[in-house]
């Protein structure tokens, strides 16, 4: 069970992701969480740095899909701003939304990575399908009350500095 909760890669933020290396290792699709992975929780803002990051991801040839447990309007408005596909109310860590994202992107479990800030939703969901999982630090401490409770449990399960930094499947 503990193995299902461990990401393949741990980074401080999405901006630390080596896109060229990820692409060289065969990844072609990115399933991304929204809140506290791309932007702060329930924040509509899109920084210039994030706009450039999305351009860089596209330039490397990745397909992208935001998969979020947040409400439809918020997720779809953000996805439209950045020009990517989205699946709101995803019920992560259930596998259905991850499979749907791969279908939308035209990718498989062998060439898809999941990027998120939560172990019990993003990482568990991705690992259940044997996707390449990447855990990032939450952008902000402002979060949904239930997420704050789950973070306490995460601290006992996850030893973030000890995660592997490799891309091997």
Short mmCIF file of N, CA and C in Angstrom, two decimals:
data_model
loop_
_atom_site.label_atom_id
_atom_site.label_comp_id
_atom_site.label_asym_id
_atom_site.label_seq_id
_atom_site.Cartn_x
_atom_site.Cartn_y
_atom_site.Cartn_z
N UNK A 1 0.82 -1.21 0.00
CA UNK A 1 0.00 0.00 0.00
C UNK A 1 0.86 1.26 0.00
N UNK A 2 1.92 1.25 0.79
CA UNK A 2 2.78 2.44 0.87
C UNK A 2 3.37 2.76 -0.50
N UNK A 3 3.71 1.76 -1.28
CA UNK A 3 4.28 1.98 -2.62
C UNK A 3 3.30 2.75 -3.50
N UNK A 4 2.01 2.51 -3.35
CA UNK A 4 1.00 3.24 -4.13
C UNK A 4 0.96 4.72 -3.80
N UNK A 5 1.51 5.09 -2.65
CA UNK A 5 1.48 6.47 -2.20
C UNK A 5 2.77 7.22 -2.51
N UNK A 6 3.73 6.54 -3.11
CA UNK A 6 5.02 7.17 -3.37
C UNK A 6 5.15 7.59 -4.83
N UNK A 7 5.46 8.87 -5.05
CA UNK A 7 5.65 9.34 -6.43
C UNK A 7 6.97 8.83 -6.99
N UNK A 8 7.07 8.83 -8.30
CA UNK A 8 8.31 8.46 -8.96
C UNK A 8 9.31 9.61 -8.93
N UNK A 9 8.79 10.83 -8.82
CA UNK A 9 9.64 12.01 -8.83
C UNK A 9 9.03 13.05 -7.89
N UNK A 10 9.88 13.72 -7.15
CA UNK A 10 9.44 14.79 -6.27
C UNK A 10 10.14 16.07 -6.65
N UNK A 11 9.35 17.14 -6.85
CA UNK A 11 9.90 18.44 -7.23
C UNK A 11 9.31 19.53 -6.35
N UNK A 12 10.01 20.63 -6.26
CA UNK A 12 9.49 21.76 -5.51
C UNK A 12 8.28 22.36 -6.22
N UNK A 13 8.36 22.49 -7.55
CA UNK A 13 7.23 23.04 -8.31
C UNK A 13 7.27 22.53 -9.74
N UNK A 14 6.21 22.81 -10.48
CA UNK A 14 6.16 22.43 -11.89
C UNK A 14 7.28 23.07 -12.69
N UNK A 15 7.74 24.23 -12.24
CA UNK A 15 8.78 24.95 -12.96
C UNK A 15 10.14 24.25 -12.88
N UNK A 16 10.26 23.29 -11.97
CA UNK A 16 11.50 22.51 -11.85
C UNK A 16 11.51 21.26 -12.71
N UNK A 17 10.42 21.01 -13.42
CA UNK A 17 10.32 19.82 -14.25
C UNK A 17 11.18 19.97 -15.50
N UNK A 18 12.06 19.01 -15.73
CA UNK A 18 12.91 18.99 -16.91
C UNK A 18 12.11 18.38 -18.06
N UNK A 19 11.46 19.24 -18.83
CA UNK A 19 10.56 18.80 -19.89
C UNK A 19 11.29 18.02 -20.98
N UNK A 20 12.48 18.44 -21.33
CA UNK A 20 13.24 17.73 -22.37
C UNK A 20 13.57 16.31 -21.91
N UNK A 21 13.97 16.18 -20.69
CA UNK A 21 14.31 14.85 -20.15
C UNK A 21 13.07 13.95 -20.08
N UNK A 22 11.96 14.54 -19.64
CA UNK A 22 10.71 13.78 -19.56
C UNK A 22 10.31 13.30 -20.96
N UNK A 23 10.41 14.17 -21.94
CA UNK A 23 10.09 13.82 -23.32
C UNK A 23 11.04 12.74 -23.84
N UNK A 24 12.32 12.88 -23.54
CA UNK A 24 13.32 11.88 -23.98
C UNK A 24 13.03 10.50 -23.42
N UNK A 25 12.35 10.45 -22.28
CA UNK A 25 12.01 9.18 -21.66
C UNK A 25 10.65 8.65 -22.11
N UNK A 26 10.10 9.26 -23.16
CA UNK A 26 8.89 8.72 -23.77
C UNK A 26 7.57 9.26 -23.28
N UNK A 27 7.57 10.19 -22.36
CA UNK A 27 6.31 10.77 -21.89
C UNK A 27 5.79 11.74 -22.95
N UNK A 28 4.50 11.60 -23.27
CA UNK A 28 3.88 12.46 -24.28
C UNK A 28 2.63 13.18 -23.78
N UNK A 29 2.09 12.74 -22.66
CA UNK A 29 0.90 13.37 -22.11
C UNK A 29 1.07 13.70 -20.64
N UNK A 30 0.56 14.87 -20.24
CA UNK A 30 0.63 15.30 -18.85
C UNK A 30 -0.77 15.49 -18.29
N UNK A 31 -1.09 14.73 -17.26
CA UNK A 31 -2.32 14.94 -16.50
C UNK A 31 -1.92 15.80 -15.32
N UNK A 32 -2.55 16.97 -15.20
CA UNK A 32 -2.15 17.93 -14.17
C UNK A 32 -3.31 18.27 -13.25
N UNK A 33 -3.00 18.34 -11.97
CA UNK A 33 -3.95 18.86 -11.01
C UNK A 33 -3.99 20.37 -11.18
N UNK A 34 -5.04 21.01 -10.70
CA UNK A 34 -5.16 22.46 -10.82
C UNK A 34 -4.74 23.17 -9.53
N UNK A 35 -5.54 22.99 -8.49
CA UNK A 35 -5.34 23.76 -7.26
C UNK A 35 -4.10 23.33 -6.49
N UNK A 36 -3.27 24.31 -6.23
CA UNK A 36 -2.00 24.17 -5.50
C UNK A 36 -0.96 23.36 -6.25
N UNK A 37 -1.24 23.07 -7.53
CA UNK A 37 -0.22 22.50 -8.40
C UNK A 37 0.13 23.53 -9.48
N UNK A 38 -0.89 24.03 -10.17
CA UNK A 38 -0.69 25.05 -11.21
C UNK A 38 -0.90 26.46 -10.67
N UNK A 39 -1.91 26.63 -9.85
CA UNK A 39 -2.24 27.93 -9.22
C UNK A 39 -2.68 27.66 -7.79
N UNK A 40 -2.75 28.73 -6.99
CA UNK A 40 -3.24 28.59 -5.62
C UNK A 40 -4.69 28.13 -5.59
N UNK A 41 -5.09 27.54 -4.48
CA UNK A 41 -6.44 26.99 -4.34
C UNK A 41 -7.50 28.07 -4.58
N UNK A 42 -8.40 27.77 -5.51
CA UNK A 42 -9.51 28.65 -5.89
C UNK A 42 -9.07 30.03 -6.36
N UNK A 43 -7.86 30.14 -6.83
CA UNK A 43 -7.35 31.41 -7.36
C UNK A 43 -7.47 31.39 -8.88
N UNK A 44 -8.05 32.43 -9.46
CA UNK A 44 -8.23 32.45 -10.91
C UNK A 44 -7.02 32.99 -11.67
N UNK A 45 -6.05 33.55 -10.93
CA UNK A 45 -4.94 34.23 -11.58
C UNK A 45 -4.03 33.28 -12.36
N UNK A 46 -3.50 33.83 -13.43
CA UNK A 46 -2.59 33.09 -14.29
C UNK A 46 -1.35 33.96 -14.44
N UNK A 47 -0.28 33.58 -13.77
CA UNK A 47 0.94 34.39 -13.80
C UNK A 47 1.61 34.32 -15.16
N UNK A 48 2.45 35.30 -15.43
CA UNK A 48 3.21 35.31 -16.67
C UNK A 48 4.13 34.09 -16.72
N UNK A 49 4.70 33.72 -15.58
CA UNK A 49 5.58 32.55 -15.51
C UNK A 49 4.82 31.28 -15.90
N UNK A 50 3.58 31.16 -15.46
CA UNK A 50 2.78 29.99 -15.80
C UNK A 50 2.40 29.98 -17.28
N UNK A 51 2.10 31.15 -17.83
CA UNK A 51 1.80 31.24 -19.27
C UNK A 51 3.00 30.76 -20.08
N UNK A 52 4.17 31.19 -19.70
CA UNK A 52 5.40 30.78 -20.40
C UNK A 52 5.63 29.28 -20.23
N UNK A 53 5.35 28.75 -19.04
CA UNK A 53 5.52 27.32 -18.79
C UNK A 53 4.62 26.51 -19.72
N UNK A 54 3.36 26.91 -19.85
CA UNK A 54 2.44 26.21 -20.76
C UNK A 54 2.95 26.26 -22.20
N UNK A 55 3.48 27.40 -22.62
CA UNK A 55 4.05 27.52 -23.97
C UNK A 55 5.22 26.55 -24.14
N UNK A 56 6.05 26.45 -23.11
CA UNK A 56 7.21 25.56 -23.14
C UNK A 56 6.77 24.09 -23.21
N UNK A 57 5.74 23.75 -22.45
CA UNK A 57 5.21 22.38 -22.48
C UNK A 57 4.73 22.04 -23.88
N UNK A 58 4.00 22.96 -24.50
CA UNK A 58 3.52 22.76 -25.87
C UNK A 58 4.69 22.63 -26.86
N UNK A 59 5.69 23.47 -26.67
CA UNK A 59 6.86 23.45 -27.56
C UNK A 59 7.59 22.11 -27.50
N UNK A 60 7.51 21.45 -26.37
CA UNK A 60 8.14 20.13 -26.22
C UNK A 60 7.25 19.01 -26.76
N UNK A 61 6.06 19.36 -27.24
CA UNK A 61 5.18 18.38 -27.88
C UNK A 61 4.28 17.59 -26.95
N UNK A 62 4.12 18.04 -25.72
CA UNK A 62 3.24 17.33 -24.78
C UNK A 62 1.79 17.69 -25.01
N UNK A 63 0.92 16.71 -24.83
CA UNK A 63 -0.51 16.96 -24.73
C UNK A 63 -0.81 17.12 -23.25
N UNK A 64 -1.84 17.91 -22.93
CA UNK A 64 -2.12 18.21 -21.53
C UNK A 64 -3.61 18.11 -21.23
N UNK A 65 -3.90 17.68 -20.01
CA UNK A 65 -5.28 17.65 -19.53
C UNK A 65 -5.27 17.94 -18.03
N UNK A 66 -6.06 18.90 -17.63
CA UNK A 66 -6.22 19.19 -16.20
C UNK A 66 -7.28 18.25 -15.65
N UNK A 67 -6.94 17.55 -14.59
CA UNK A 67 -7.88 16.65 -13.92
C UNK A 67 -7.99 17.14 -12.49
N UNK A 68 -9.15 17.65 -12.13
CA UNK A 68 -9.33 18.30 -10.83
C UNK A 68 -10.61 17.82 -10.15
N UNK A 69 -10.56 17.76 -8.84
CA UNK A 69 -11.75 17.45 -8.06
C UNK A 69 -12.62 18.69 -7.85
N UNK A 70 -12.15 19.84 -8.29
CA UNK A 70 -12.89 21.08 -8.12
C UNK A 70 -14.10 21.13 -9.07
N UNK A 71 -14.92 22.14 -8.88
CA UNK A 71 -16.17 22.27 -9.62
C UNK A 71 -15.97 22.61 -11.10
N UNK A 72 -16.95 22.26 -11.89
CA UNK A 72 -16.90 22.37 -13.34
C UNK A 72 -16.55 23.78 -13.81
N UNK A 73 -17.25 24.78 -13.33
CA UNK A 73 -17.05 26.15 -13.81
C UNK A 73 -15.61 26.61 -13.60
N UNK A 74 -15.07 26.40 -12.41
CA UNK A 74 -13.70 26.83 -12.10
C UNK A 74 -12.69 26.14 -13.01
N UNK A 75 -12.80 24.84 -13.11
CA UNK A 75 -11.83 24.05 -13.87
C UNK A 75 -11.91 24.39 -15.35
N UNK A 76 -13.12 24.45 -15.89
CA UNK A 76 -13.27 24.72 -17.32
C UNK A 76 -12.84 26.13 -17.69
N UNK A 77 -13.12 27.12 -16.82
CA UNK A 77 -12.69 28.49 -17.10
C UNK A 77 -11.16 28.58 -17.15
N UNK A 78 -10.49 27.93 -16.19
CA UNK A 78 -9.03 27.96 -16.18
C UNK A 78 -8.47 27.23 -17.41
N UNK A 79 -9.01 26.06 -17.71
CA UNK A 79 -8.53 25.27 -18.85
C UNK A 79 -8.70 26.04 -20.15
N UNK A 80 -9.79 26.76 -20.27
CA UNK A 80 -10.02 27.56 -21.47
C UNK A 80 -8.98 28.67 -21.59
N UNK A 81 -8.65 29.31 -20.46
CA UNK A 81 -7.64 30.37 -20.45
C UNK A 81 -6.30 29.89 -20.99
N UNK A 82 -5.93 28.66 -20.61
CA UNK A 82 -4.62 28.15 -20.99
C UNK A 82 -4.67 27.24 -22.22
N UNK A 83 -5.87 26.96 -22.71
CA UNK A 83 -6.02 26.19 -23.93
C UNK A 83 -5.71 24.71 -23.79
N UNK A 84 -6.17 24.10 -22.70
CA UNK A 84 -5.96 22.65 -22.52
C UNK A 84 -7.29 21.98 -22.21
N UNK A 85 -7.30 20.67 -22.35
CA UNK A 85 -8.49 19.88 -22.02
C UNK A 85 -8.62 19.82 -20.50
N UNK A 86 -9.84 19.50 -20.03
CA UNK A 86 -10.04 19.43 -18.59
C UNK A 86 -11.12 18.42 -18.22
N UNK A 87 -10.95 17.87 -17.03
CA UNK A 87 -11.96 16.99 -16.44
C UNK A 87 -12.21 17.49 -15.02
N UNK A 88 -13.34 18.18 -14.81
CA UNK A 88 -13.68 18.66 -13.47
C UNK A 88 -14.39 17.57 -12.67
N UNK A 89 -14.55 17.81 -11.39
CA UNK A 89 -15.25 16.88 -10.49
C UNK A 89 -14.78 15.44 -10.74
N UNK A 90 -13.47 15.27 -10.74
CA UNK A 90 -12.84 14.04 -11.18
C UNK A 90 -12.93 12.87 -10.20
N UNK A 91 -13.22 13.15 -8.95
CA UNK A 91 -13.32 12.10 -7.94
C UNK A 91 -12.01 11.31 -7.81
N UNK A 92 -10.89 12.03 -7.91
CA UNK A 92 -9.59 11.38 -7.70
C UNK A 92 -9.55 10.86 -6.26
N UNK A 93 -8.99 9.72 -6.03
CA UNK A 93 -8.07 8.93 -6.83
C UNK A 93 -8.72 7.87 -7.71
N UNK A 94 -10.01 7.94 -7.95
CA UNK A 94 -10.64 6.95 -8.83
C UNK A 94 -9.97 6.97 -10.20
N UNK A 95 -9.86 5.83 -10.81
CA UNK A 95 -9.13 5.68 -12.07
C UNK A 95 -9.88 6.23 -13.28
N UNK A 96 -11.18 6.33 -13.20
CA UNK A 96 -12.00 6.73 -14.33
C UNK A 96 -11.53 8.05 -14.96
N UNK A 97 -11.28 9.06 -14.16
CA UNK A 97 -10.90 10.37 -14.69
C UNK A 97 -9.52 10.34 -15.33
N UNK A 98 -8.61 9.55 -14.80
CA UNK A 98 -7.28 9.42 -15.39
C UNK A 98 -7.37 8.72 -16.75
N UNK A 99 -8.19 7.68 -16.81
CA UNK A 99 -8.39 6.98 -18.09
C UNK A 99 -9.03 7.89 -19.13
N UNK A 100 -10.02 8.66 -18.70
CA UNK A 100 -10.68 9.60 -19.60
C UNK A 100 -9.69 10.64 -20.12
N UNK A 101 -8.83 11.14 -19.25
CA UNK A 101 -7.81 12.12 -19.67
C UNK A 101 -6.89 11.51 -20.72
N UNK A 102 -6.45 10.28 -20.50
CA UNK A 102 -5.58 9.63 -21.49
C UNK A 102 -6.31 9.43 -22.82
N UNK A 103 -7.58 9.07 -22.75
CA UNK A 103 -8.36 8.91 -23.98
C UNK A 103 -8.45 10.24 -24.73
N UNK A 104 -8.71 11.32 -24.00
CA UNK A 104 -8.81 12.65 -24.63
C UNK A 104 -7.48 13.07 -25.27
N UNK A 105 -6.37 12.73 -24.61
CA UNK A 105 -5.05 13.11 -25.12
C UNK A 105 -4.52 12.13 -26.17
N UNK A 106 -5.11 10.95 -26.23
CA UNK A 106 -4.61 9.93 -27.15
C UNK A 106 -3.32 9.29 -26.66
N UNK A 107 -3.17 9.19 -25.34
CA UNK A 107 -1.98 8.59 -24.75
C UNK A 107 -2.35 7.30 -24.01
N UNK A 108 -1.32 6.61 -23.53
CA UNK A 108 -1.50 5.38 -22.77
C UNK A 108 -0.80 5.50 -21.43
N UNK A 109 -0.93 4.47 -20.62
CA UNK A 109 -0.26 4.50 -19.32
C UNK A 109 1.26 4.48 -19.47
N UNK A 110 1.75 4.03 -20.61
CA UNK A 110 3.19 3.94 -20.84
C UNK A 110 3.82 5.29 -21.21
N UNK A 111 3.00 6.26 -21.62
CA UNK A 111 3.58 7.54 -22.02
C UNK A 111 2.85 8.74 -21.40
N UNK A 112 2.29 8.53 -20.22
CA UNK A 112 1.56 9.59 -19.53
C UNK A 112 2.12 9.79 -18.13
N UNK A 113 2.25 11.04 -17.73
CA UNK A 113 2.69 11.38 -16.37
C UNK A 113 1.58 12.17 -15.68
N UNK A 114 1.55 12.06 -14.36
CA UNK A 114 0.60 12.80 -13.53
C UNK A 114 1.41 13.75 -12.65
N UNK A 115 0.98 15.01 -12.62
CA UNK A 115 1.64 16.01 -11.78
C UNK A 115 0.60 16.55 -10.80
N UNK A 116 0.90 16.47 -9.51
CA UNK A 116 -0.02 16.98 -8.51
C UNK A 116 0.64 17.24 -7.18
N UNK A 117 -0.11 17.87 -6.29
CA UNK A 117 0.43 18.23 -4.98
C UNK A 117 -0.09 17.36 -3.85
N UNK A 118 -0.99 16.41 -4.15
CA UNK A 118 -1.56 15.59 -3.09
C UNK A 118 -1.30 14.10 -3.30
N UNK A 119 -0.83 13.46 -2.26
CA UNK A 119 -0.50 12.04 -2.31
C UNK A 119 -1.76 11.19 -2.45
N UNK A 120 -2.81 11.49 -1.68
CA UNK A 120 -3.98 10.62 -1.62
C UNK A 120 -4.96 10.84 -2.77
N UNK A 121 -4.70 11.79 -3.63
CA UNK A 121 -5.55 11.98 -4.82
C UNK A 121 -4.72 11.80 -6.09
N UNK A 122 -3.78 12.70 -6.33
CA UNK A 122 -3.01 12.70 -7.57
C UNK A 122 -2.06 11.50 -7.67
N UNK A 123 -1.25 11.29 -6.67
CA UNK A 123 -0.24 10.23 -6.71
C UNK A 123 -0.89 8.86 -6.62
N UNK A 124 -1.79 8.68 -5.68
CA UNK A 124 -2.47 7.39 -5.55
C UNK A 124 -3.24 7.05 -6.84
N UNK A 125 -3.96 8.02 -7.37
CA UNK A 125 -4.71 7.78 -8.60
C UNK A 125 -3.82 7.41 -9.77
N UNK A 126 -2.72 8.13 -9.94
CA UNK A 126 -1.78 7.83 -11.01
C UNK A 126 -1.09 6.49 -10.83
N UNK A 127 -0.67 6.20 -9.60
CA UNK A 127 0.02 4.94 -9.33
C UNK A 127 -0.90 3.73 -9.50
N UNK A 128 -2.17 3.89 -9.24
CA UNK A 128 -3.11 2.78 -9.41
C UNK A 128 -3.16 2.33 -10.87
N UNK A 129 -2.83 3.24 -11.80
CA UNK A 129 -2.79 2.89 -13.23
C UNK A 129 -1.35 2.73 -13.73
N UNK A 130 -0.41 2.78 -12.82
CA UNK A 130 1.03 2.65 -13.13
C UNK A 130 1.51 3.75 -14.07
N UNK A 131 1.02 4.96 -13.85
CA UNK A 131 1.50 6.12 -14.61
C UNK A 131 2.75 6.65 -13.91
N UNK A 132 3.50 7.48 -14.60
CA UNK A 132 4.67 8.13 -14.01
C UNK A 132 4.15 9.29 -13.15
N UNK A 133 4.35 9.23 -11.84
CA UNK A 133 3.77 10.24 -10.94
C UNK A 133 4.82 11.21 -10.42
N UNK A 134 4.42 12.48 -10.39
CA UNK A 134 5.30 13.57 -9.97
C UNK A 134 4.57 14.37 -8.89
N UNK A 135 5.16 14.41 -7.71
CA UNK A 135 4.60 15.18 -6.60
C UNK A 135 5.32 16.51 -6.49
N UNK A 136 4.56 17.59 -6.40
CA UNK A 136 5.13 18.92 -6.19
C UNK A 136 4.64 19.48 -4.86
N UNK A 137 5.41 20.38 -4.30
CA UNK A 137 4.97 21.07 -3.09
C UNK A 137 3.73 21.89 -3.41
N UNK A 138 2.79 21.98 -2.48
CA UNK A 138 1.64 22.87 -2.72
C UNK A 138 2.11 24.32 -2.88
N UNK A 139 1.50 25.04 -3.80
CA UNK A 139 1.86 26.43 -4.06
C UNK A 139 1.57 27.32 -2.86
N UNK A 140 0.47 27.05 -2.19
CA UNK A 140 -0.03 27.93 -1.14
C UNK A 140 -0.49 27.11 0.06
N UNK A 141 -0.49 27.71 1.23
CA UNK A 141 -1.00 27.03 2.42
C UNK A 141 -2.51 27.19 2.55
N UNK A 142 -3.08 28.10 1.77
CA UNK A 142 -4.54 28.31 1.77
C UNK A 142 -5.17 27.16 1.01
N UNK A 143 -5.99 26.34 1.71
CA UNK A 143 -6.57 25.16 1.09
C UNK A 143 -7.96 24.89 1.64
N UNK A 144 -8.65 24.02 0.96
CA UNK A 144 -9.93 23.51 1.42
C UNK A 144 -9.72 22.85 2.77
N UNK A 145 -10.66 22.97 3.70
CA UNK A 145 -10.47 22.48 5.07
C UNK A 145 -10.17 20.98 5.11
N UNK A 146 -10.81 20.20 4.25
CA UNK A 146 -10.59 18.75 4.26
C UNK A 146 -9.18 18.42 3.77
N UNK A 147 -8.68 19.20 2.84
CA UNK A 147 -7.32 18.99 2.33
C UNK A 147 -6.31 19.23 3.44
N UNK A 148 -6.54 20.24 4.27
CA UNK A 148 -5.63 20.51 5.39
C UNK A 148 -5.55 19.32 6.33
N UNK A 149 -6.68 18.67 6.57
CA UNK A 149 -6.68 17.48 7.44
C UNK A 149 -5.90 16.33 6.81
N UNK A 150 -6.10 16.11 5.53
CA UNK A 150 -5.41 15.02 4.83
C UNK A 150 -3.90 15.28 4.79
N UNK A 151 -3.49 16.54 4.69
CA UNK A 151 -2.06 16.87 4.67
C UNK A 151 -1.36 16.38 5.94
N UNK A 152 -2.06 16.41 7.06
CA UNK A 152 -1.47 15.92 8.31
C UNK A 152 -1.14 14.44 8.20
N UNK A 153 -2.04 13.69 7.61
CA UNK A 153 -1.81 12.27 7.41
C UNK A 153 -0.68 12.04 6.41
N UNK A 154 -0.63 12.85 5.36
CA UNK A 154 0.44 12.75 4.36
C UNK A 154 1.81 12.82 5.01
N UNK A 155 1.97 13.69 6.00
CA UNK A 155 3.27 13.86 6.64
C UNK A 155 3.79 12.58 7.29
N UNK A 156 2.87 11.73 7.72
CA UNK A 156 3.28 10.47 8.35
C UNK A 156 3.61 9.40 7.31
N UNK A 157 3.03 9.53 6.15
CA UNK A 157 3.20 8.52 5.11
C UNK A 157 4.36 8.87 4.17
N UNK A 158 4.51 10.14 3.90
CA UNK A 158 5.45 10.59 2.88
C UNK A 158 6.68 11.23 3.50
N UNK A 159 7.81 10.74 3.08
CA UNK A 159 9.09 11.35 3.45
C UNK A 159 9.63 11.99 2.18
N UNK A 160 9.18 13.19 1.90
CA UNK A 160 9.43 13.84 0.61
C UNK A 160 10.90 13.89 0.17
N UNK A 161 11.84 14.21 1.03
CA UNK A 161 13.22 14.33 0.53
C UNK A 161 13.82 13.01 0.03
N UNK A 162 13.22 11.87 0.36
CA UNK A 162 13.81 10.59 0.01
C UNK A 162 13.27 9.99 -1.27
N UNK A 163 12.46 10.70 -2.00
CA UNK A 163 11.89 10.13 -3.21
C UNK A 163 12.93 10.05 -4.31
N UNK A 164 12.80 9.03 -5.15
CA UNK A 164 13.76 8.88 -6.26
C UNK A 164 13.60 10.00 -7.27
N UNK A 165 14.65 10.31 -7.93
CA UNK A 165 14.65 11.37 -8.94
C UNK A 165 14.79 10.78 -10.34
N UNK A 166 14.47 9.51 -10.52
CA UNK A 166 14.68 8.87 -11.82
C UNK A 166 13.42 8.87 -12.66
N UNK A 167 13.62 8.66 -13.95
CA UNK A 167 12.52 8.60 -14.89
C UNK A 167 12.19 7.18 -15.30
N UNK A 168 12.90 6.20 -14.80
CA UNK A 168 12.68 4.83 -15.27
C UNK A 168 11.30 4.33 -14.87
N UNK A 169 10.68 3.57 -15.77
CA UNK A 169 9.37 2.97 -15.49
C UNK A 169 9.59 1.75 -14.72
#
